[in-house]
Tab-separated table of C-alpha atoms in Angstrom:
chain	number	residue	atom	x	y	z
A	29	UNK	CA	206.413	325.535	-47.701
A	30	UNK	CA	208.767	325.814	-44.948
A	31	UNK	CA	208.336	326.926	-41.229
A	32	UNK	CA	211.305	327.869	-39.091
A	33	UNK	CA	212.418	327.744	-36.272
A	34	UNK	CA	215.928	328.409	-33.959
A	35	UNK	CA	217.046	326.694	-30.803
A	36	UNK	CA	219.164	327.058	-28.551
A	37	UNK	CA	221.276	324.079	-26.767
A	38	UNK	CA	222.459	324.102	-23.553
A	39	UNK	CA	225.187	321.682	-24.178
A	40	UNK	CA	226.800	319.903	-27.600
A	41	UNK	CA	224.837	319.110	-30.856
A	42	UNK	CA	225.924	315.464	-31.539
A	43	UNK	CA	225.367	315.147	-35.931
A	44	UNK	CA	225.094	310.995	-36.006
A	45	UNK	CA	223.005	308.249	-34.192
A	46	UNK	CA	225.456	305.705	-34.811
A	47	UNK	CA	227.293	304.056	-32.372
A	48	UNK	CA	229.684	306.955	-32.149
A	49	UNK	CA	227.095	309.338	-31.717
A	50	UNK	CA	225.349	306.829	-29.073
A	51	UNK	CA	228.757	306.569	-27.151
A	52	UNK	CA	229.356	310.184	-27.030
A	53	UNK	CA	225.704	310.743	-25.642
A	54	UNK	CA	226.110	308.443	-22.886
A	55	UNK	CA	229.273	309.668	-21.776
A	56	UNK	CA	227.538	312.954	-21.472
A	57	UNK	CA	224.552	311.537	-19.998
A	58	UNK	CA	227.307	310.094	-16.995
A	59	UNK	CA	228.603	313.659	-16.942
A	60	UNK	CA	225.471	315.398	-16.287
A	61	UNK	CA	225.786	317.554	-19.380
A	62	UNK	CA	222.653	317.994	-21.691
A	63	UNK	CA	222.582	317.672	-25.388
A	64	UNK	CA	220.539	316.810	-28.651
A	65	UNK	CA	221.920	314.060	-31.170
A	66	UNK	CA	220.910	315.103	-34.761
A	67	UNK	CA	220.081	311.799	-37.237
A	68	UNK	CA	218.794	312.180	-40.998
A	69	UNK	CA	217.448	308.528	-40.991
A	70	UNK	CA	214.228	306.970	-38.767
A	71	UNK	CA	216.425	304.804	-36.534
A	72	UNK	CA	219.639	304.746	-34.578
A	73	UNK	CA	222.568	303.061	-36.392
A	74	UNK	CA	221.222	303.606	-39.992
A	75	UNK	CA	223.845	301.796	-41.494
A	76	UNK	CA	223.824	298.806	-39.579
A	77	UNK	CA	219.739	298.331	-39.985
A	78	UNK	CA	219.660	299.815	-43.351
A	79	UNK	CA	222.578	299.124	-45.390
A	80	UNK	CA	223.815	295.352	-44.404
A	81	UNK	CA	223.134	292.444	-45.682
A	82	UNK	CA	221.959	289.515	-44.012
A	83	UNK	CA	224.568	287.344	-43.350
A	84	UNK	CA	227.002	289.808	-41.995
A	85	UNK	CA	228.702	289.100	-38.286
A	86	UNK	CA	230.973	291.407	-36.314
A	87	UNK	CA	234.415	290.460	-37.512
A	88	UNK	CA	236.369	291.118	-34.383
A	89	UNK	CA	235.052	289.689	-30.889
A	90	UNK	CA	233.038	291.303	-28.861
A	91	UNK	CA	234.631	292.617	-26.146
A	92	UNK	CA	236.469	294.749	-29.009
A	93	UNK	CA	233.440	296.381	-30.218
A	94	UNK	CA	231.162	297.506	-27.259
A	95	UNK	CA	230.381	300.746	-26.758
A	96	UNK	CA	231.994	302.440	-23.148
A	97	UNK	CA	230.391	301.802	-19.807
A	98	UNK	CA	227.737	298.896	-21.057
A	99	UNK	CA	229.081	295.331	-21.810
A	100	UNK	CA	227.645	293.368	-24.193
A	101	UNK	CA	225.134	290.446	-23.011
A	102	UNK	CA	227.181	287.248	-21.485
A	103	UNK	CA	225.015	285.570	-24.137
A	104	UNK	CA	226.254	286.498	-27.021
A	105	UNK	CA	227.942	284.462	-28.974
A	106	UNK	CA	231.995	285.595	-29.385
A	107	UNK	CA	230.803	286.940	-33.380
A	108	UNK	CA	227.465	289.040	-32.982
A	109	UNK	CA	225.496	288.557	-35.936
A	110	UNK	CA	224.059	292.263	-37.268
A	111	UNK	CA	220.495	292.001	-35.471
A	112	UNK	CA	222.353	291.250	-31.744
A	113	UNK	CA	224.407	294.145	-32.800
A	114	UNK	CA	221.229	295.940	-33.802
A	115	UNK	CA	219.584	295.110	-30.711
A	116	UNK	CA	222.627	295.690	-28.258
A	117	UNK	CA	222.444	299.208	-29.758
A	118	UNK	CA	219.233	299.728	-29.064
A	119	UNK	CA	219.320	298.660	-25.583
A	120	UNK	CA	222.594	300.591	-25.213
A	121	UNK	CA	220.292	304.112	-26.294
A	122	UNK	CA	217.526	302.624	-23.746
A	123	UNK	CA	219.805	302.257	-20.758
A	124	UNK	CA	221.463	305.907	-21.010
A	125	UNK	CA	217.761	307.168	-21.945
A	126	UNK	CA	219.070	308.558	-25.437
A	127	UNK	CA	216.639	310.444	-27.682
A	128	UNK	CA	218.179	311.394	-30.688
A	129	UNK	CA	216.028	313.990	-33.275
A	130	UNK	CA	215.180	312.072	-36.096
A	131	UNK	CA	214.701	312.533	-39.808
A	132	UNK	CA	216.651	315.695	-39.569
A	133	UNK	CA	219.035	316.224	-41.943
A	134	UNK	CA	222.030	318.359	-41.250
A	135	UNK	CA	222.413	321.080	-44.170
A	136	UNK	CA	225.344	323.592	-42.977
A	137	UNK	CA	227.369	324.093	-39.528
A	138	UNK	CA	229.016	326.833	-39.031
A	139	UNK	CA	231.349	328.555	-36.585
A	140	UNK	CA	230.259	332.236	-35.619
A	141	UNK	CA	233.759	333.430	-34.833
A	142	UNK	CA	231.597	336.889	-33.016
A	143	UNK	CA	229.801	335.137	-30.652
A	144	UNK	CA	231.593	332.140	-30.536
A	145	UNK	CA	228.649	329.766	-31.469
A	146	UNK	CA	227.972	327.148	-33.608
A	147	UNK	CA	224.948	327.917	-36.142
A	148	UNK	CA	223.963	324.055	-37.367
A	149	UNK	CA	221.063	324.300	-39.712
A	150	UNK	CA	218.905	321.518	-40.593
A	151	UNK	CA	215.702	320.702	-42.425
A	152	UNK	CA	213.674	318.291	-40.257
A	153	UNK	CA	211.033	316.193	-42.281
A	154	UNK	CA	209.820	314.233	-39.626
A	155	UNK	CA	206.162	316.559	-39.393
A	156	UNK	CA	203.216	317.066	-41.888
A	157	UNK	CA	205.645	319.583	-43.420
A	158	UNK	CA	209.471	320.521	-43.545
A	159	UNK	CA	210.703	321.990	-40.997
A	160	UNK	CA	213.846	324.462	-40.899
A	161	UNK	CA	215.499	324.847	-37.830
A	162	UNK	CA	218.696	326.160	-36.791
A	163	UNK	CA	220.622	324.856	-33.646
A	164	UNK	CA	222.766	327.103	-31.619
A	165	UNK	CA	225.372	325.795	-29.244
A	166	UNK	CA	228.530	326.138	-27.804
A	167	UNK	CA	230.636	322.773	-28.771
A	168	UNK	CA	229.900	320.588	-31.967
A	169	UNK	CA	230.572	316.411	-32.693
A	170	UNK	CA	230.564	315.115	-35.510
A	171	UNK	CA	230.123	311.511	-35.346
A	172	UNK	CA	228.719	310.945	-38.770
A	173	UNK	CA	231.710	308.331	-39.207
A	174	UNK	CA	233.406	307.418	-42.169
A	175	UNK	CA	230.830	305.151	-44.037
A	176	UNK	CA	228.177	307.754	-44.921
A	177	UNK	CA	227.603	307.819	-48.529
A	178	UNK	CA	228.155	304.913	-50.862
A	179	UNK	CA	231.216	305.267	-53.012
A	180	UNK	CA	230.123	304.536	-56.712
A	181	UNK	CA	232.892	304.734	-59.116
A	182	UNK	CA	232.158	305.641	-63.122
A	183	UNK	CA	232.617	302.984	-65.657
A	184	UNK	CA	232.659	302.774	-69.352
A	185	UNK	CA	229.395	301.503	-70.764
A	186	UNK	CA	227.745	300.877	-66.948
A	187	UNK	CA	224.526	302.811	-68.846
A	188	UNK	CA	224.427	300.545	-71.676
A	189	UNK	CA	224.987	297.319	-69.411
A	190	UNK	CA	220.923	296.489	-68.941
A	191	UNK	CA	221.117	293.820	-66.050
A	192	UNK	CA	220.435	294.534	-62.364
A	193	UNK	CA	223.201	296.979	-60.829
A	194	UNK	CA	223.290	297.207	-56.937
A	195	UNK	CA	225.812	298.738	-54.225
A	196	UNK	CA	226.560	296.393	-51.394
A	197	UNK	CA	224.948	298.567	-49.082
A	198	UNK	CA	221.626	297.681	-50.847
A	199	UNK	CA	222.569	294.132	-50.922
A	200	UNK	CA	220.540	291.551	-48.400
A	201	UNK	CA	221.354	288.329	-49.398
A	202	UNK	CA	222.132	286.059	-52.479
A	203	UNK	CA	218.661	284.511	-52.753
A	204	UNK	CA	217.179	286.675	-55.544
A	205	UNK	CA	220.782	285.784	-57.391
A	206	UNK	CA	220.312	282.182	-57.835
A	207	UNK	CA	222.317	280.558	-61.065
A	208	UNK	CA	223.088	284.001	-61.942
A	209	UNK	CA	226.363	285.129	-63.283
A	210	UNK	CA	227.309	287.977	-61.344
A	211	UNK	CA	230.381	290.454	-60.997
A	212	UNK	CA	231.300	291.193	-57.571
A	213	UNK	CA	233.395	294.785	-57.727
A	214	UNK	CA	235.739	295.025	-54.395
A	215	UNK	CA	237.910	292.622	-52.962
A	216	UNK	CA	237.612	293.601	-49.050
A	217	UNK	CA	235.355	291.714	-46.725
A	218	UNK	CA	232.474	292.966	-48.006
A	219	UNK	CA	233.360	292.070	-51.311
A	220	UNK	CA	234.315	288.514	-50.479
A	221	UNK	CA	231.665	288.175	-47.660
A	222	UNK	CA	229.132	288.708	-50.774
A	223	UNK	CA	230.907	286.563	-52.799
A	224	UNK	CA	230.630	283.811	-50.460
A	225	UNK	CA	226.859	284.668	-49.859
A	226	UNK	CA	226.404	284.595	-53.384
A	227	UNK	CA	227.930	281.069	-53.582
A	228	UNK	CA	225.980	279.747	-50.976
A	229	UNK	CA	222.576	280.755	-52.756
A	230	UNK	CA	224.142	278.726	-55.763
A	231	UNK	CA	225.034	281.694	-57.942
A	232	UNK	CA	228.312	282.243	-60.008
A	233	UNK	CA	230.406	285.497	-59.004
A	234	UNK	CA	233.145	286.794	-60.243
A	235	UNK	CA	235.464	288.759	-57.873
A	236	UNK	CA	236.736	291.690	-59.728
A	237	UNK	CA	240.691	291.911	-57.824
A	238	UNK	CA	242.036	295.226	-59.291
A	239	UNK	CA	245.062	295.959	-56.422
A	240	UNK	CA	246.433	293.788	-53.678
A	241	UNK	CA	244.768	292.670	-50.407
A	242	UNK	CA	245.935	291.109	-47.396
A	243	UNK	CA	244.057	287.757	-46.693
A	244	UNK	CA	244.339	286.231	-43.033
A	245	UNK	CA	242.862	283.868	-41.065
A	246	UNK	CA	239.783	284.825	-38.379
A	247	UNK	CA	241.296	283.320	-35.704
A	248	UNK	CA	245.087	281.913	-35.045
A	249	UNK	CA	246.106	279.539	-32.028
A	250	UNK	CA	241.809	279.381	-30.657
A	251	UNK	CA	241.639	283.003	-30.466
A	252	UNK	CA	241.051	286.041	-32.850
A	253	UNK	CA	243.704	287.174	-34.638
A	254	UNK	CA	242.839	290.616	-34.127
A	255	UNK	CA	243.382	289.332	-30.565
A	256	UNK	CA	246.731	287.832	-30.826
A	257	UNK	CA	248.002	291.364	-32.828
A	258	UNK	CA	246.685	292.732	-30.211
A	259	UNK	CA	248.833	290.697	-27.402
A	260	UNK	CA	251.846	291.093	-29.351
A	261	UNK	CA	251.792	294.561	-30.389
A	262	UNK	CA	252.353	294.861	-26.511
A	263	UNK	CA	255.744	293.729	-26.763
A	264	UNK	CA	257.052	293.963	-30.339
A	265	UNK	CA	257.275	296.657	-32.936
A	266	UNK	CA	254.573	296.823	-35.463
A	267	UNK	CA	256.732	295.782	-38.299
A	268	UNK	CA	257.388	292.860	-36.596
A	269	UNK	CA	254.111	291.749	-35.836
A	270	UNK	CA	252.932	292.098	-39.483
A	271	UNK	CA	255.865	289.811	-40.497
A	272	UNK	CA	254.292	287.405	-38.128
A	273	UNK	CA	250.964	287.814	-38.644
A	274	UNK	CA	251.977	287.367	-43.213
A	275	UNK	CA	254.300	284.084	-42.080
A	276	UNK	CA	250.543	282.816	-40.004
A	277	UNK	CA	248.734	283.438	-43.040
A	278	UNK	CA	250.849	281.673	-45.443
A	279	UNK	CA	251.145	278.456	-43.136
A	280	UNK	CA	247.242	278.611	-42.359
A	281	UNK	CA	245.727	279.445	-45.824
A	282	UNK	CA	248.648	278.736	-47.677
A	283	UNK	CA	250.352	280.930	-50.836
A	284	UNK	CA	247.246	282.706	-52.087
A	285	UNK	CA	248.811	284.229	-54.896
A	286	UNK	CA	248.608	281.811	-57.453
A	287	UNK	CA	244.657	282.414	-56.737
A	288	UNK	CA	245.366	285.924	-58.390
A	289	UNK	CA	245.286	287.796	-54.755
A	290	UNK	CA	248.244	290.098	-54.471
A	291	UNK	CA	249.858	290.525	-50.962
A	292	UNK	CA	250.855	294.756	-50.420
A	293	UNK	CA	253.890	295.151	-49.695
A	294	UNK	CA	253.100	297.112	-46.892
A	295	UNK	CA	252.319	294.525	-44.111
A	296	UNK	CA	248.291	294.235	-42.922
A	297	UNK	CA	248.425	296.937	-39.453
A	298	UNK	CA	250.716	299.459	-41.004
A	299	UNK	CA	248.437	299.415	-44.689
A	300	UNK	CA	245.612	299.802	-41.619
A	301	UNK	CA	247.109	302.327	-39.916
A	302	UNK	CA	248.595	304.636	-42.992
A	303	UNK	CA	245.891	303.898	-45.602
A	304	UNK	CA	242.716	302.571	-43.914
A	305	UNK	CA	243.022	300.172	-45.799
A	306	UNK	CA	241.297	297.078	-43.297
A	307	UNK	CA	242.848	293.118	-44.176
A	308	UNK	CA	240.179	290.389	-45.170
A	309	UNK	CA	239.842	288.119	-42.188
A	310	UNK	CA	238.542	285.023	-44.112
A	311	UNK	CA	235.659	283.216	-42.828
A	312	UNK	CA	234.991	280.734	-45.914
A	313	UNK	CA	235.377	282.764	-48.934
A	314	UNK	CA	238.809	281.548	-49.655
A	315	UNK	CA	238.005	277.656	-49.814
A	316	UNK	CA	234.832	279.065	-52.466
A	317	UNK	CA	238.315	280.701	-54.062
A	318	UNK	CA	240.507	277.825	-54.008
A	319	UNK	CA	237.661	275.398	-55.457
A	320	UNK	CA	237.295	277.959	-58.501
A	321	UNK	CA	233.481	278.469	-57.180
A	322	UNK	CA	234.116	281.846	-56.395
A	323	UNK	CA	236.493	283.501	-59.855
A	324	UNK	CA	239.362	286.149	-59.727
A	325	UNK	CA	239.421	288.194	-61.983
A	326	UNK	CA	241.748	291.364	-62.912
A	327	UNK	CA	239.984	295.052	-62.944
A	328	UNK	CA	237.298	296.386	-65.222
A	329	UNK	CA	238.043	298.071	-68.840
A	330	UNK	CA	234.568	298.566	-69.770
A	331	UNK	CA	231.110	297.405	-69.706
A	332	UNK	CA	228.503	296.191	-72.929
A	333	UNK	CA	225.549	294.829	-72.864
A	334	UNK	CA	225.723	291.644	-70.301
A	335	UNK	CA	229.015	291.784	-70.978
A	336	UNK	CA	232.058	293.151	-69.283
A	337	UNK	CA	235.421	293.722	-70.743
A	338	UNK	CA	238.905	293.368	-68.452
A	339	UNK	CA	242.328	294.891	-68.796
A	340	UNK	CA	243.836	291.353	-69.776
A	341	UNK	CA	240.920	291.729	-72.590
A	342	UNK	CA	239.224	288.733	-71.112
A	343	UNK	CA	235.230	289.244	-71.484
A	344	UNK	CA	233.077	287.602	-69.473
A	345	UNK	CA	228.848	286.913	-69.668
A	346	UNK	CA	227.233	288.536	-66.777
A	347	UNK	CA	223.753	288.737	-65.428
A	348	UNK	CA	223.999	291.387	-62.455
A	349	UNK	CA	226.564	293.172	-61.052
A	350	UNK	CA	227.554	294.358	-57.003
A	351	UNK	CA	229.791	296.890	-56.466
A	352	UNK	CA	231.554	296.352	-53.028
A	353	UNK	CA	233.456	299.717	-53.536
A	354	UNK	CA	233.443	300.876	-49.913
A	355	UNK	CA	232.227	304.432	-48.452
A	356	UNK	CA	233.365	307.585	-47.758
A	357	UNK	CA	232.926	310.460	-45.058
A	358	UNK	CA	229.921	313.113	-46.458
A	359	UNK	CA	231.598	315.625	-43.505
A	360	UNK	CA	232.709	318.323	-46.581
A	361	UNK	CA	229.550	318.558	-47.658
A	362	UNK	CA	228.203	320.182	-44.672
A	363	UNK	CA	230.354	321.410	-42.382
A	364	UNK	CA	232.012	324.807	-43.209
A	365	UNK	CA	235.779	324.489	-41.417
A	366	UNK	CA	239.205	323.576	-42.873
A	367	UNK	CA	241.133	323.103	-39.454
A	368	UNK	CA	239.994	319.685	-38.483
A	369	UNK	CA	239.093	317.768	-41.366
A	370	UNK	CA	240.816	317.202	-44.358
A	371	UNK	CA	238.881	317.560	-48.470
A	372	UNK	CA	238.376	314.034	-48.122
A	373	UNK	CA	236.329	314.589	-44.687
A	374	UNK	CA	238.289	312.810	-42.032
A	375	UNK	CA	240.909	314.351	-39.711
A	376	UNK	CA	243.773	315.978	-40.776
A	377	UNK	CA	245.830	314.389	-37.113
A	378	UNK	CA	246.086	311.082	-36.952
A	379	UNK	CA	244.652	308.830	-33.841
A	380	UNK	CA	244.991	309.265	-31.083
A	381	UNK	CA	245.050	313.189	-31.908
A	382	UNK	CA	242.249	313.809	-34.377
A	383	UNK	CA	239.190	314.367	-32.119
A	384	UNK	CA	239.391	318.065	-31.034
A	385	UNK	CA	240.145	321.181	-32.863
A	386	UNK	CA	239.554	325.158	-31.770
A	387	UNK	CA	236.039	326.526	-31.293
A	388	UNK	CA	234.720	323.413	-29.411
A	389	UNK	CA	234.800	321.277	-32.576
A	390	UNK	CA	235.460	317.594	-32.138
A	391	UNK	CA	234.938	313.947	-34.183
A	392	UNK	CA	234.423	310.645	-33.602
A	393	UNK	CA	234.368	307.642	-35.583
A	394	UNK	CA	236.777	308.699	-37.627
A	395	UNK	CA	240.026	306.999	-36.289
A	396	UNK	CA	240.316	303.859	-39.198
A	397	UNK	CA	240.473	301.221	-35.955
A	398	UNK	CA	236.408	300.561	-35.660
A	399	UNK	CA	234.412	300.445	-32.814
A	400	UNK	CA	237.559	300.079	-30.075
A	401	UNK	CA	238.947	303.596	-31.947
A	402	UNK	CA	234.922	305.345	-31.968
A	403	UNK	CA	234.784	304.326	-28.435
A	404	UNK	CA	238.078	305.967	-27.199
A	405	UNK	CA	237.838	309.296	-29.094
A	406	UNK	CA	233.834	309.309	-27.399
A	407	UNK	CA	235.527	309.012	-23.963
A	408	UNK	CA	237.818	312.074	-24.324
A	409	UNK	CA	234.939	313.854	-26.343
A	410	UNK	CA	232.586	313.626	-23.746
A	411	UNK	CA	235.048	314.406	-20.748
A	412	UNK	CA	236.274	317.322	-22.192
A	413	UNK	CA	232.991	318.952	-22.996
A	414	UNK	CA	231.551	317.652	-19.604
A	415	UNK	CA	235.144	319.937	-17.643
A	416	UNK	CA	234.315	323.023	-19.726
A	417	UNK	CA	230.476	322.652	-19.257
A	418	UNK	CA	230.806	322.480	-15.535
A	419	UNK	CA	233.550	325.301	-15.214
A	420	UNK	CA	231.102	327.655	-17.800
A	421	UNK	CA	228.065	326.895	-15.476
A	422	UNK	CA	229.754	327.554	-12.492
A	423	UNK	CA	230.652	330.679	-13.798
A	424	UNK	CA	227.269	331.487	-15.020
A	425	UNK	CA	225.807	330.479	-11.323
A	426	UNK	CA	228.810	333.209	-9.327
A	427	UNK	CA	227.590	336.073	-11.775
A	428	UNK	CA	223.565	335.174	-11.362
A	429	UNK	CA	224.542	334.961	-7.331
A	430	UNK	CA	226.872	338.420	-7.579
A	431	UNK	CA	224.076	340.142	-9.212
A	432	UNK	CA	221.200	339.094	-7.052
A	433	UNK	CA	223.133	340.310	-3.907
């Protein structure tokens, strides 16, 4: 049994509690401007309490990953491990007094090209019993990012396999692994992160490498190399600074091709910027490589019982296997619009242009450059709701005034 209810908002529905979701909010909250944030899960920043594993650290320094008009604590260490994250977050909600709905899970949003509304309908489980209830309101964000759903691709035989089969967004650390033989599927820092993880807790992973990947160093010359691309993108085209950032890598970790990793030939920031396609930046994993405690191995043909079959028609004993297959946007699923957002749910314009359409739609977290990108695309998102909110309410305030004289 359902009850129902509608409600009307004076001001955006936000659909995500992640840090997009949180930055958009407090821009708002600086702008005067009400709204409601809409999250399916019990906490802010699901994926970061819910769907990491232990070990995991910020990869970039910090001042390239807080959230707009809150610093993080002087503190913190350069790498935030995943509970300073978690609790940054938290105190970031605190400060700008951010409520978000939770355990209300978004179902449809649609534009009502009469009225010009939005109509978001949810089902909120958070009572004694489901609740429907639909949200009208004049402007829509989606900040629902572009990790919401686990990707899990389909192999032969997977079924028939019989050992423990986990996503990486289940996985919490490599203690329950130990002296296992396990198949790590995914090459990009989650996949070598666990790999390394998996190592440490003395188990025995395979790396499943089925394209190329660019591997570089953490940090060049002291400081991050996100940093240094960074300074010299400032001054140099981006072609260039991949060809220095590939000649780094080679004289730092040295020809990593005879491991069995593959350089693209598309250099690391323009695979980022064209394919979203993010470069490994190595913080051990490649020494486990190099030593032959972590294996390479080519992609998947099919799986047997505790056995998997390659292309090269290598097999190889296994006990458990990880997939570290990435995510994907679940945007298509519920949001009824084709101007915006692309089949695969992220924006059809690239950054910096992809976080407004028509009808008072916008997104954020979508840009493929992190927390920096969520964080600019909030900014705009929240000033230009906050100039039309103002200019409508003035409006509204002349007309009350013109009719009460």
């Amino acid at each position: 049994m359902f009850s129902r209810r509608c409600i009307w908002v004076n001001g955006p529905v936000i659909v995500g509690a992640g840090p997009s979701g949180l930055a958009v909010g407090a821009g708002l909250k600086n702008q005067g401007v009400p709204f409601i944030i809409l999250e399916r899960a019990d906490c802010i920043a699901s994926l970061w309490q819910k769907r990491t594993y232990d070990r995991l650290k910020l990869h970039l320094p910090k001042q390239y990953c807080q959230l707009p008009y809150f610093p993080f604590p002087d503190d913190f260490p350069e790498y935030p491990t995943k509970h300073q994250f978690i609790k940054y977050l938290e105190s970031y909600a605190k400060h700008f007094d951010i409520n978000p709905n939770f355990n209300e899970t978004v179902q449809s949003a649609k534009y009502d090209e009469t009225f010009g509304l939005w109509r978001v309908k949810t089902i909120s489980t958070g009572g004694p019993i489901p609740v429907e209830v639909e949200y009208i309101c004049r402007w829509l964000a989606v900040a629902t990012g572009e990790n919401a759903e686990k990707v899990v691709p389909e192999f032969e035989g997977l079924e028939d396999f019989g050992g423990h089969v986990t996503h990486a967004c289940d996985y919490k650390s490599g203690k329950s692994y130990f002296g296992e033989r396990v198949l790590v599927v995914g090459c990009g820092n989650s996949g070598m992160e666990v790999s390394l993880d998996l190592c440490n807790h003395n188990a025995n992973p395979s790396m499943v490498v089925r394209s190329s990947v660019h591997v570089l160093p953490r940090e060049v010359f002291g400081s991050s190399t996100f940093e240094f691309a960074v300074s010299l993108m400032k001054w140099l085209p981006l072609w260039l600074v991949d060809k220095i950032l590939i000649i780094l890598a080679y004289l730092i970790l040295g020809n990593i091709e005879k491991y069995g990793l593959k350089r693209p030939c598309l250099g690391p920031l323009e695979l980022k910027n064209t394919a979203g396609k993010t470069p490994v930046l190595d913080i051990g994993a490649l020494q486990k490589i190099k030593s032959g405690k972590i294996k390479i191995v080519p992609g998947i043909k099919k799986f047997s019982r505790g056995k998997v079959e390659l292309v090269n028609g290598q097999t190889l004993d296994i006990d458990s296997v990880i997939l570290a297959t990435g995510y994907r946007s679940n945007v298509p699923s519920w949001l009824k619009e084709n101007e915006l957002f692309s089949n695969d749910g992220v924006p059809k314009n690239p950054f910096p242009n992809g976080w407004k359409s028509k009808g008072g739609l916008y997104a954020v977290g979508f840009t493929r450059r992190g927390l920096s990108g969520a964080s600019l695309d909030a900014i705009s998102v929240a000033l230009d709701i906050a100039k039309t909110w103002k200019d409508e309410t003035k409006q509204k305030k002349k007309s009350v005034a013109a009719r009460h004289r």
